[in-house]
mmCIF file of C-alpha atoms in Angstrom:
data_model
loop_
_atom_site.group_PDB
_atom_site.id
_atom_site.type_symbol
_atom_site.label_atom_id
_atom_site.label_comp_id
_atom_site.label_asym_id
_atom_site.label_seq_id
_atom_site.Cartn_x
_atom_site.Cartn_y
_atom_site.Cartn_z
ATOM 1 C CA MET A 850 3.816 65.849 62.401
ATOM 2 C CA LEU A 851 0.245 65.116 61.410
ATOM 3 C CA LYS A 852 -0.126 68.673 60.164
ATOM 4 C CA ASP A 853 2.558 68.104 57.509
ATOM 5 C CA LEU A 854 0.684 65.041 56.266
ATOM 6 C CA ILE A 855 -2.610 66.917 56.245
ATOM 7 C CA ILE A 856 -1.135 69.833 54.301
ATOM 8 C CA LYS A 857 0.501 67.461 51.788
ATOM 9 C CA ASN A 858 -2.750 65.528 51.416
ATOM 10 C CA ARG A 859 -4.257 67.597 48.620
ATOM 11 C CA SER A 860 -6.694 66.248 46.043
ATOM 12 C CA TYR A 861 -4.372 65.125 43.263
ATOM 13 C CA ARG A 862 -5.756 64.339 39.834
ATOM 14 C CA ARG A 863 -2.656 63.814 37.649
ATOM 15 C CA PHE A 864 -0.184 61.033 38.410
ATOM 16 C CA TYR A 865 2.948 59.230 37.240
ATOM 17 C CA GLN A 866 0.898 56.355 35.883
ATOM 18 C CA GLU A 867 4.017 54.310 35.076
ATOM 19 C CA LYS A 868 4.748 53.913 38.802
ATOM 20 C CA SER A 869 2.823 50.888 39.910
ATOM 21 C CA ILE A 870 1.296 50.279 43.335
ATOM 22 C CA SER A 871 0.950 46.793 44.774
ATOM 23 C CA THR A 872 -2.237 45.405 46.250
ATOM 24 C CA ALA A 873 -0.207 44.699 49.413
ATOM 25 C CA VAL A 874 0.235 48.454 49.814
ATOM 26 C CA LEU A 875 -3.479 49.011 49.240
ATOM 27 C CA GLU A 876 -4.196 46.438 51.957
ATOM 28 C CA GLU A 877 -1.984 48.364 54.381
ATOM 29 C CA LEU A 878 -4.029 51.452 53.612
ATOM 30 C CA VAL A 879 -7.312 49.624 54.165
ATOM 31 C CA ASP A 880 -5.955 48.447 57.506
ATOM 32 C CA LEU A 881 -5.763 52.114 58.545
ATOM 33 C CA ALA A 882 -9.457 52.477 57.748
ATOM 34 C CA ARG A 883 -10.196 49.239 59.601
ATOM 35 C CA ASN A 884 -8.655 50.682 62.756
ATOM 36 C CA SER A 885 -10.488 54.006 62.464
ATOM 37 C CA PRO A 886 -13.702 54.767 64.339
ATOM 38 C CA CYS A 887 -17.156 54.225 62.870
ATOM 39 C CA GLY A 888 -20.663 54.859 64.099
ATOM 40 C CA ALA A 889 -21.767 52.312 66.706
ATOM 41 C CA ASN A 890 -18.788 50.171 65.638
ATOM 42 C CA LYS A 891 -20.966 48.779 62.825
ATOM 43 C CA GLN A 892 -18.023 48.312 60.411
ATOM 44 C CA ASN A 893 -20.224 48.037 57.370
ATOM 45 C CA LEU A 894 -17.643 49.364 54.901
ATOM 46 C CA ARG A 895 -15.904 47.030 52.473
ATOM 47 C CA PHE A 896 -13.086 47.721 50.024
ATOM 48 C CA PHE A 897 -12.538 46.691 46.417
ATOM 49 C CA LEU A 898 -8.886 47.003 45.405
ATOM 50 C CA SER A 899 -7.682 47.792 41.920
ATOM 51 C CA ALA A 900 -4.030 48.051 40.913
ATOM 52 C CA ASP A 901 -3.923 46.645 37.394
ATOM 53 C CA ASN A 902 -4.761 48.076 33.994
ATOM 54 C CA GLU A 903 -7.845 45.973 33.482
ATOM 55 C CA LYS A 904 -9.659 46.886 36.670
ATOM 56 C CA ASN A 905 -8.360 50.452 36.630
ATOM 57 C CA SER A 906 -9.769 51.049 33.170
ATOM 58 C CA ILE A 907 -13.187 49.763 34.230
ATOM 59 C CA ILE A 908 -13.206 52.181 37.165
ATOM 60 C CA ASN A 909 -11.865 55.008 34.981
ATOM 61 C CA LYS A 910 -14.943 54.749 32.803
ATOM 62 C CA CYS A 911 -17.370 55.150 35.696
ATOM 63 C CA ILE A 912 -15.997 58.180 37.514
ATOM 64 C CA PHE A 913 -16.169 61.901 36.870
ATOM 65 C CA TRP A 914 -13.358 64.236 37.839
ATOM 66 C CA ALA A 915 -13.196 67.814 39.108
ATOM 67 C CA GLY A 916 -16.709 69.118 38.571
ATOM 68 C CA TYR A 917 -15.533 72.728 38.277
ATOM 69 C CA TYR A 918 -13.318 71.917 35.271
ATOM 70 C CA THR A 919 -15.894 71.904 32.517
ATOM 71 C CA ASP A 920 -13.203 71.648 29.823
ATOM 72 C CA TRP A 921 -11.281 68.738 31.387
ATOM 73 C CA ASP A 922 -12.716 65.270 31.647
ATOM 74 C CA GLY A 923 -10.051 63.695 33.824
ATOM 75 C CA PRO A 924 -6.410 62.670 33.595
ATOM 76 C CA GLU A 925 -5.106 61.699 30.183
ATOM 77 C CA ASP A 926 -3.342 58.429 29.443
ATOM 78 C CA GLY A 927 0.000 58.355 31.225
ATOM 79 C CA GLU A 928 -1.338 60.549 34.047
ATOM 80 C CA LYS A 929 -4.100 58.314 35.360
ATOM 81 C CA PRO A 930 -3.986 56.877 38.896
ATOM 82 C CA SER A 931 -2.028 53.647 39.336
ATOM 83 C CA ALA A 932 -4.627 52.269 41.728
ATOM 84 C CA TYR A 933 -8.093 52.675 43.121
ATOM 85 C CA ILE A 934 -9.800 51.686 46.340
ATOM 86 C CA VAL A 935 -13.556 51.504 45.915
ATOM 87 C CA ILE A 936 -15.321 52.002 49.255
ATOM 88 C CA VAL A 937 -18.467 49.903 49.366
ATOM 89 C CA LYS A 938 -21.236 49.594 51.965
ATOM 90 C CA ASP A 939 -22.369 46.117 52.967
ATOM 91 C CA THR A 940 -26.076 46.773 53.474
ATOM 92 C CA SER A 941 -26.471 43.422 55.213
ATOM 93 C CA ALA A 942 -24.206 44.674 58.040
ATOM 94 C CA GLY A 943 -26.582 47.389 59.214
ATOM 95 C CA SER A 944 -26.962 50.974 58.114
ATOM 96 C CA GLY A 945 -23.736 52.814 58.742
ATOM 97 C CA MET A 946 -23.264 56.556 58.806
ATOM 98 C CA ALA A 947 -22.067 58.406 55.703
ATOM 99 C CA GLN A 948 -19.549 60.038 58.029
ATOM 100 C CA ASP A 949 -17.877 56.622 58.333
ATOM 101 C CA GLU A 950 -16.971 56.815 54.643
ATOM 102 C CA GLY A 951 -15.241 60.148 55.185
ATOM 103 C CA ILE A 952 -13.309 58.850 58.190
ATOM 104 C CA ALA A 953 -12.131 55.809 56.213
ATOM 105 C CA ALA A 954 -11.212 57.903 53.166
ATOM 106 C CA GLN A 955 -9.199 60.366 55.240
ATOM 107 C CA SER A 956 -7.266 57.584 57.003
ATOM 108 C CA ILE A 957 -6.459 55.922 53.683
ATOM 109 C CA LEU A 958 -5.352 59.098 51.939
ATOM 110 C CA LEU A 959 -3.202 60.271 54.849
ATOM 111 C CA GLY A 960 -1.584 56.845 54.759
ATOM 112 C CA ALA A 961 -0.992 57.162 51.027
ATOM 113 C CA VAL A 962 0.657 60.565 51.523
ATOM 114 C CA GLU A 963 2.928 59.141 54.207
ATOM 115 C CA LYS A 964 4.099 56.590 51.621
ATOM 116 C CA GLY A 965 4.892 59.312 49.066
ATOM 117 C CA MET A 966 1.679 58.825 47.130
ATOM 118 C CA GLY A 967 -1.478 60.897 47.012
ATOM 119 C CA GLY A 968 -4.998 60.689 45.744
ATOM 120 C CA CYS A 969 -8.457 62.066 45.362
ATOM 121 C CA ILE A 970 -11.848 61.223 46.835
ATOM 122 C CA ILE A 971 -14.345 60.837 44.018
ATOM 123 C CA ALA A 972 -18.063 60.927 44.786
ATOM 124 C CA ASN A 973 -19.339 61.566 41.276
ATOM 125 C CA ILE A 974 -19.658 57.963 40.138
ATOM 126 C CA ASN A 975 -21.843 55.996 37.778
ATOM 127 C CA ARG A 976 -22.617 53.608 40.639
ATOM 128 C CA LYS A 977 -25.013 51.417 38.723
ATOM 129 C CA ASP A 978 -22.565 50.638 35.931
ATOM 130 C CA LEU A 979 -19.581 50.295 38.242
ATOM 131 C CA LYS A 980 -21.391 47.837 40.511
ATOM 132 C CA GLN A 981 -22.281 45.724 37.497
ATOM 133 C CA LEU A 982 -18.828 45.905 35.899
ATOM 134 C CA LEU A 983 -17.114 44.926 39.154
ATOM 135 C CA ALA A 984 -19.676 42.115 39.570
ATOM 136 C CA LEU A 985 -20.516 43.170 43.115
ATOM 137 C CA GLU A 986 -23.201 41.209 44.905
ATOM 138 C CA GLU A 987 -26.615 42.772 45.340
ATOM 139 C CA LYS A 988 -25.997 43.630 49.012
ATOM 140 C CA TYR A 989 -23.099 45.963 48.218
ATOM 141 C CA GLU A 990 -23.585 49.667 47.492
ATOM 142 C CA ILE A 991 -20.763 51.770 46.112
ATOM 143 C CA ALA A 992 -19.992 54.728 48.371
ATOM 144 C CA LEU A 993 -16.812 56.463 47.180
ATOM 145 C CA VAL A 994 -13.901 55.828 44.830
ATOM 146 C CA LEU A 995 -10.409 56.748 46.004
ATOM 147 C CA ALA A 996 -7.921 57.359 43.201
ATOM 148 C CA ILE A 997 -4.351 56.681 44.327
ATOM 149 C CA GLY A 998 -1.046 57.306 42.611
ATOM 150 C CA TYR A 999 2.216 59.216 42.648
ATOM 151 C CA PRO A 1000 1.186 62.867 42.179
ATOM 152 C CA LYS A 1001 2.460 64.641 39.104
ATOM 153 C CA GLU A 1002 0.778 67.945 39.749
ATOM 154 C CA LYS A 1003 1.400 70.805 42.113
ATOM 155 C CA VAL A 1004 -1.507 71.841 44.287
ATOM 156 C CA VAL A 1005 -1.421 75.035 46.331
ATOM 157 C CA ILE A 1006 -3.768 76.235 49.039
ATOM 158 C CA GLU A 1007 -4.555 79.909 49.009
ATOM 159 C CA GLU A 1008 -6.736 82.280 50.917
ATOM 160 C CA LEU A 1009 -10.316 82.654 49.760
ATOM 161 C CA LYS A 1010 -10.755 85.969 47.983
ATOM 162 C CA GLN A 1011 -13.328 88.556 48.890
ATOM 163 C CA ASP A 1012 -15.731 87.291 46.242
ATOM 164 C CA ASN A 1013 -15.988 84.104 48.361
ATOM 165 C CA ASP A 1014 -15.581 81.932 45.266
ATOM 166 C CA ILE A 1015 -14.596 78.479 46.544
ATOM 167 C CA LYS A 1016 -14.007 77.002 43.063
ATOM 168 C CA TYR A 1017 -10.539 75.599 42.544
ATOM 169 C CA TRP A 1018 -8.731 76.578 39.340
ATOM 170 C CA ARG A 1019 -5.672 75.778 37.215
ATOM 171 C CA ASP A 1020 -3.202 78.332 35.994
ATOM 172 C CA GLU A 1021 -1.302 78.293 32.708
ATOM 173 C CA LYS A 1022 1.460 76.204 34.305
ATOM 174 C CA GLN A 1023 -1.142 73.563 35.232
ATOM 175 C CA ILE A 1024 -0.782 74.371 38.930
ATOM 176 C CA HIS A 1025 -4.024 73.598 40.749
ATOM 177 C CA HIS A 1026 -5.136 76.355 43.176
ATOM 178 C CA VAL A 1027 -7.527 75.687 46.059
ATOM 179 C CA PRO A 1028 -9.037 78.683 47.879
ATOM 180 C CA LYS A 1029 -9.617 77.931 51.572
ATOM 181 C CA ARG A 1030 -11.597 79.950 54.098
ATOM 182 C CA LYS A 1031 -9.633 81.516 56.942
ATOM 183 C CA LEU A 1032 -9.542 79.788 60.302
ATOM 184 C CA ASP A 1033 -11.292 82.730 61.955
ATOM 185 C CA ASP A 1034 -14.176 82.387 59.535
ATOM 186 C CA LEU A 1035 -14.738 78.753 60.548
ATOM 187 C CA ILE A 1036 -14.876 79.292 64.300
ATOM 188 C CA LEU A 1037 -18.270 80.407 65.508
ATOM 189 C CA ASN A 1038 -17.314 81.724 68.939
ATOM 190 C CA MET B 39 3.961 56.704 61.870
ATOM 191 C CA LEU B 40 0.348 57.445 61.033
ATOM 192 C CA LYS B 41 -0.585 53.883 61.948
ATOM 193 C CA ASP B 42 0.494 54.451 65.567
ATOM 194 C CA LEU B 43 -1.739 57.517 65.757
ATOM 195 C CA ILE B 44 -4.641 55.639 64.195
ATOM 196 C CA ILE B 45 -4.295 52.730 66.607
ATOM 197 C CA LYS B 46 -4.064 55.091 69.594
ATOM 198 C CA ASN B 47 -7.088 57.027 68.368
ATOM 199 C CA ARG B 48 -9.753 54.953 70.095
ATOM 200 C CA SER B 49 -13.134 56.315 71.174
ATOM 201 C CA TYR B 50 -12.426 57.429 74.727
ATOM 202 C CA ARG B 51 -15.288 58.208 77.076
ATOM 203 C CA ARG B 52 -13.630 58.747 80.483
ATOM 204 C CA PHE B 53 -11.099 61.515 81.002
ATOM 205 C CA TYR B 54 -8.919 63.331 83.529
ATOM 206 C CA GLN B 55 -11.375 66.201 83.738
ATOM 207 C CA GLU B 56 -9.023 68.240 85.944
ATOM 208 C CA LYS B 57 -6.582 68.636 83.031
ATOM 209 C CA SER B 58 -7.735 71.676 81.125
ATOM 210 C CA ILE B 59 -7.427 72.283 77.383
ATOM 211 C CA SER B 60 -7.046 75.776 75.963
ATOM 212 C CA THR B 61 -9.137 77.161 73.132
ATOM 213 C CA ALA B 62 -5.830 77.870 71.342
ATOM 214 C CA VAL B 63 -5.251 74.109 71.195
ATOM 215 C CA LEU B 64 -8.792 73.549 69.912
ATOM 216 C CA GLU B 65 -8.104 76.130 67.187
ATOM 217 C CA GLU B 66 -5.003 74.197 66.124
ATOM 218 C CA LEU B 67 -7.168 71.101 65.806
ATOM 219 C CA VAL B 68 -9.779 72.932 63.746
ATOM 220 C CA ASP B 69 -6.975 74.110 61.474
ATOM 221 C CA LEU B 70 -6.310 70.439 60.659
ATOM 222 C CA ALA B 71 -9.930 70.073 59.584
ATOM 223 C CA ARG B 72 -9.688 73.316 57.601
ATOM 224 C CA ASN B 73 -6.812 71.864 55.575
ATOM 225 C CA SER B 74 -8.568 68.552 54.950
ATOM 226 C CA PRO B 75 -10.480 67.786 51.761
ATOM 227 C CA CYS B 76 -14.211 68.328 51.390
ATOM 228 C CA GLY B 77 -16.709 67.674 48.638
ATOM 229 C CA ALA B 78 -16.411 70.222 45.808
ATOM 230 C CA ASN B 79 -14.314 72.373 48.181
ATOM 231 C CA LYS B 80 -17.583 73.787 49.596
ATOM 232 C CA GLN B 81 -16.162 74.228 53.113
ATOM 233 C CA ASN B 82 -19.554 74.529 54.732
ATOM 234 C CA LEU B 83 -18.482 73.192 58.139
ATOM 235 C CA ARG B 84 -18.112 75.538 61.108
ATOM 236 C CA PHE B 85 -16.830 74.833 64.605
ATOM 237 C CA PHE B 86 -18.087 75.871 68.042
ATOM 238 C CA LEU B 87 -15.360 75.562 70.676
ATOM 239 C CA SER B 88 -15.992 74.772 74.317
ATOM 240 C CA ALA B 89 -13.265 74.509 76.944
ATOM 241 C CA ASP B 90 -14.864 75.926 80.083
ATOM 242 C CA ASN B 91 -17.224 74.487 82.665
ATOM 243 C CA GLU B 92 -20.191 76.574 81.641
ATOM 244 C CA LYS B 93 -20.239 75.674 77.964
ATOM 245 C CA ASN B 94 -19.116 72.103 78.623
ATOM 246 C CA SER B 95 -22.024 71.511 80.985
ATOM 247 C CA ILE B 96 -24.508 72.801 78.399
ATOM 248 C CA ILE B 97 -23.115 70.375 75.825
ATOM 249 C CA ASN B 98 -22.989 67.546 78.381
ATOM 250 C CA LYS B 99 -26.738 67.812 78.814
ATOM 251 C CA CYS B 100 -27.479 67.403 75.122
ATOM 252 C CA ILE B 101 -25.380 64.371 74.177
ATOM 253 C CA PHE B 102 -25.842 60.639 74.665
ATOM 254 C CA TRP B 103 -22.904 58.301 75.150
ATOM 255 C CA ALA B 104 -22.148 54.724 74.127
ATOM 256 C CA GLY B 105 -25.509 53.416 72.924
ATOM 257 C CA TYR B 106 -24.602 49.809 73.740
ATOM 258 C CA TYR B 107 -24.109 50.631 77.443
ATOM 259 C CA THR B 108 -27.699 50.645 78.617
ATOM 260 C CA ASP B 109 -26.625 50.891 82.267
ATOM 261 C CA TRP B 110 -24.199 53.805 81.816
ATOM 262 C CA ASP B 111 -25.329 57.280 80.896
ATOM 263 C CA GLY B 112 -21.948 58.841 80.253
ATOM 264 C CA PRO B 113 -18.866 59.888 82.216
ATOM 265 C CA GLU B 114 -19.369 60.866 85.828
ATOM 266 C CA ASP B 115 -18.172 64.134 87.359
ATOM 267 C CA GLY B 116 -14.384 64.197 87.388
ATOM 268 C CA GLU B 117 -14.209 62.014 84.258
ATOM 269 C CA LYS B 118 -16.004 64.242 81.772
ATOM 270 C CA PRO B 119 -14.194 65.674 78.729
ATOM 271 C CA SER B 120 -12.279 68.912 79.289
ATOM 272 C CA ALA B 121 -13.391 70.302 75.949
ATOM 273 C CA TYR B 122 -15.769 69.889 73.058
ATOM 274 C CA ILE B 123 -15.725 70.874 69.423
ATOM 275 C CA VAL B 124 -19.225 71.053 67.983
ATOM 276 C CA ILE B 125 -19.154 70.551 64.210
ATOM 277 C CA VAL B 126 -21.857 72.656 62.599
ATOM 278 C CA LYS B 127 -23.042 72.964 58.993
ATOM 279 C CA ASP B 128 -23.556 76.438 57.562
ATOM 280 C CA THR B 129 -26.563 75.762 55.348
ATOM 281 C CA SER B 130 -26.072 79.120 53.618
ATOM 282 C CA ALA B 131 -22.725 77.873 52.222
ATOM 283 C CA GLY B 132 -24.242 75.150 50.062
ATOM 284 C CA SER B 133 -25.112 71.571 50.848
ATOM 285 C CA GLY B 134 -21.971 69.732 51.851
ATOM 286 C CA MET B 135 -21.533 65.979 52.012
ATOM 287 C CA ALA B 136 -21.971 64.139 55.328
ATOM 288 C CA GLN B 137 -18.635 62.513 54.484
ATOM 289 C CA ASP B 138 -17.024 65.926 55.031
ATOM 290 C CA GLU B 139 -18.014 65.742 58.684
ATOM 291 C CA GLY B 140 -16.234 62.409 59.047
ATOM 292 C CA ILE B 141 -13.100 63.705 57.340
ATOM 293 C CA ALA B 142 -13.002 66.748 59.641
ATOM 294 C CA ALA B 143 -13.667 64.651 62.749
ATOM 295 C CA GLN B 144 -10.910 62.199 61.902
ATOM 296 C CA SER B 145 -8.363 64.969 61.280
ATOM 297 C CA ILE B 146 -9.256 66.648 64.589
ATOM 298 C CA LEU B 147 -9.130 63.459 66.645
ATOM 299 C CA LEU B 148 -5.840 62.293 65.131
ATOM 300 C CA GLY B 149 -4.460 65.727 65.983
ATOM 301 C CA ALA B 150 -5.737 65.396 69.545
ATOM 302 C CA VAL B 151 -4.060 61.997 69.899
ATOM 303 C CA GLU B 152 -0.775 63.412 68.638
ATOM 304 C CA LYS B 153 -0.979 65.979 71.462
ATOM 305 C CA GLY B 154 -1.520 63.254 74.085
ATOM 306 C CA MET B 155 -5.272 63.746 74.230
ATOM 307 C CA GLY B 156 -8.090 61.669 72.826
ATOM 308 C CA GLY B 157 -11.790 61.863 72.255
ATOM 309 C CA CYS B 158 -14.999 60.497 70.918
ATOM 310 C CA ILE B 159 -17.271 61.327 68.011
ATOM 311 C CA ILE B 160 -20.823 61.719 69.273
ATOM 312 C CA ALA B 161 -23.695 61.627 66.810
ATOM 313 C CA ASN B 162 -26.514 60.979 69.276
ATOM 314 C CA ILE B 163 -27.341 64.576 70.113
ATOM 315 C CA ASN B 164 -30.388 66.544 71.130
ATOM 316 C CA ARG B 165 -29.698 68.926 68.259
ATOM 317 C CA LYS B 166 -32.722 71.135 68.785
ATOM 318 C CA ASP B 167 -31.917 71.908 72.412
ATOM 319 C CA LEU B 168 -28.187 72.254 71.807
ATOM 320 C CA LYS B 169 -28.684 74.709 68.959
ATOM 321 C CA GLN B 170 -30.933 76.819 71.169
ATOM 322 C CA LEU B 171 -28.666 76.645 74.229
ATOM 323 C CA LEU B 172 -25.595 77.623 72.188
ATOM 324 C CA ALA B 173 -27.650 80.425 70.592
ATOM 325 C CA LEU B 174 -26.673 79.371 67.083
ATOM 326 C CA GLU B 175 -28.163 81.321 64.213
ATOM 327 C CA GLU B 176 -30.953 79.754 62.192
ATOM 328 C CA LYS B 177 -28.638 78.915 59.276
ATOM 329 C CA TYR B 178 -26.470 76.586 61.385
ATOM 330 C CA GLU B 179 -27.247 72.887 61.789
ATOM 331 C CA ILE B 180 -25.439 70.781 64.356
ATOM 332 C CA ALA B 181 -23.672 67.818 62.739
ATOM 333 C CA LEU B 182 -21.449 66.089 65.322
ATOM 334 C CA VAL B 183 -20.038 66.734 68.768
ATOM 335 C CA LEU B 184 -16.411 65.815 69.418
ATOM 336 C CA ALA B 185 -15.573 65.205 73.077
ATOM 337 C CA ILE B 186 -11.900 65.877 73.807
ATOM 338 C CA GLY B 187 -9.825 65.262 76.908
ATOM 339 C CA TYR B 188 -6.955 63.345 78.430
ATOM 340 C CA PRO B 189 -8.079 59.689 78.357
ATOM 341 C CA LYS B 190 -8.446 57.923 81.684
ATOM 342 C CA GLU B 191 -9.609 54.603 80.293
ATOM 343 C CA LYS B 192 -7.916 51.751 78.522
ATOM 344 C CA VAL B 193 -9.413 50.698 75.211
ATOM 345 C CA VAL B 194 -8.356 47.505 73.467
ATOM 346 C CA ILE B 195 -9.103 46.309 69.969
ATOM 347 C CA GLU B 196 -9.809 42.627 69.622
ATOM 348 C CA GLU B 197 -10.811 40.270 66.875
ATOM 349 C CA LEU B 198 -14.503 39.893 66.171
ATOM 350 C CA LYS B 199 -15.749 36.558 67.521
ATOM 351 C CA GLN B 200 -17.563 33.978 65.493
ATOM 352 C CA ASP B 201 -20.950 35.254 66.637
ATOM 353 C CA ASN B 202 -20.164 38.442 64.680
ATOM 354 C CA ASP B 203 -21.299 40.612 67.573
ATOM 355 C CA ILE B 204 -19.817 44.066 66.936
ATOM 356 C CA LYS B 205 -20.980 45.556 70.253
ATOM 357 C CA TYR B 206 -18.168 46.956 72.388
ATOM 358 C CA TRP B 207 -18.131 45.962 76.073
ATOM 359 C CA ARG B 208 -16.471 46.767 79.404
ATOM 360 C CA ASP B 209 -14.877 44.208 81.659
ATOM 361 C CA GLU B 210 -14.809 44.231 85.466
ATOM 362 C CA LYS B 211 -11.613 46.322 85.392
ATOM 363 C CA GLN B 212 -13.449 48.959 83.320
ATOM 364 C CA ILE B 213 -11.357 48.169 80.255
ATOM 365 C CA HIS B 214 -13.321 48.941 77.096
ATOM 366 C CA HIS B 215 -13.120 46.185 74.436
ATOM 367 C CA VAL B 216 -13.833 46.858 70.758
ATOM 368 C CA PRO B 217 -14.290 43.862 68.429
ATOM 369 C CA LYS B 218 -13.022 44.598 64.922
ATOM 370 C CA ARG B 219 -13.548 42.602 61.752
ATOM 371 C CA LYS B 220 -10.462 41.029 60.205
ATOM 372 C CA LEU B 221 -8.766 42.773 57.301
ATOM 373 C CA ASP B 222 -9.504 39.830 55.001
ATOM 374 C CA ASP B 223 -13.195 40.176 55.743
ATOM 375 C CA LEU B 224 -13.194 43.801 54.595
ATOM 376 C CA ILE B 225 -11.532 43.266 51.233
ATOM 377 C CA LEU B 226 -13.909 42.150 48.538
ATOM 378 C CA ASN B 227 -11.407 40.834 46.015
#
């Protein structure tokens, strides 16, 4: 059931870093994005794959994790993602819609979950440095970074409290809690 | 397999209009979007459901189909979608990312495909008129319209030709062809 995949597809930020992921697997995930819809069929998204220590550590340096955790600057060594897929826009292929990036990211992460992995969409990126460090041509613009690995943390969805505070939080057992609005509160009619 | 769902999830634009869809089913689909990730967990998307002739015909009037088909202004009577989900931003709940809209749309459409339905993401919308006709409060901004129904048309993916023309096209049997770039052409490294 798709719903099981969607529920399992939480934003994971701590991983079993020792479990490697092959670029062949990353290619299978990109193929899911390739077969997903995009505005006016422009297909202007491109994908930079990283599944080795060297490239991963470059990407690690240019991304910022979990904005609400002011006392945590990302996964420590041993718990970092085993792979990344950097979603890039090819500006020479026409202006795509930002929604396309979300569609591609969701397809890729659902695919990762189906394979027993999990990940996180990261939008807080030092795009200038990352573009330079990955030696991307001028025409490419970095859109999103997807961190992918074998999740080491437990993430639970819970109902949004009356104070309407949507900030996720970690408890003393390092369980990550995500308050979600109720279905009734999302439907306008 | 997720891949089967993703391949089946084409943009459908002609439907068996006589097959109705209940709002309960639309709510199940919205619940998939509710459990999907969004930037900083802001959850600022809301959903207007339409599954009756009156609301459907209002939405019909405010959307524009298949920009590349200059001689076709959308499905004719009998082939229109049985339902719509209008994705709306609640601007009072913080500025979300446009990517969130894509994530939600993809979750909803994959869910529709799993239930034997299919649909189309429509971004070409007369948003001003639609907002007024649906009597949406000032704080709501229309993002996307998802058409949903039981697909009546065949859609095939094919390889992009050497002329790199990404425009979809219909043949004399009304089969809709969608040229897609090759996987190798999407991967930068």
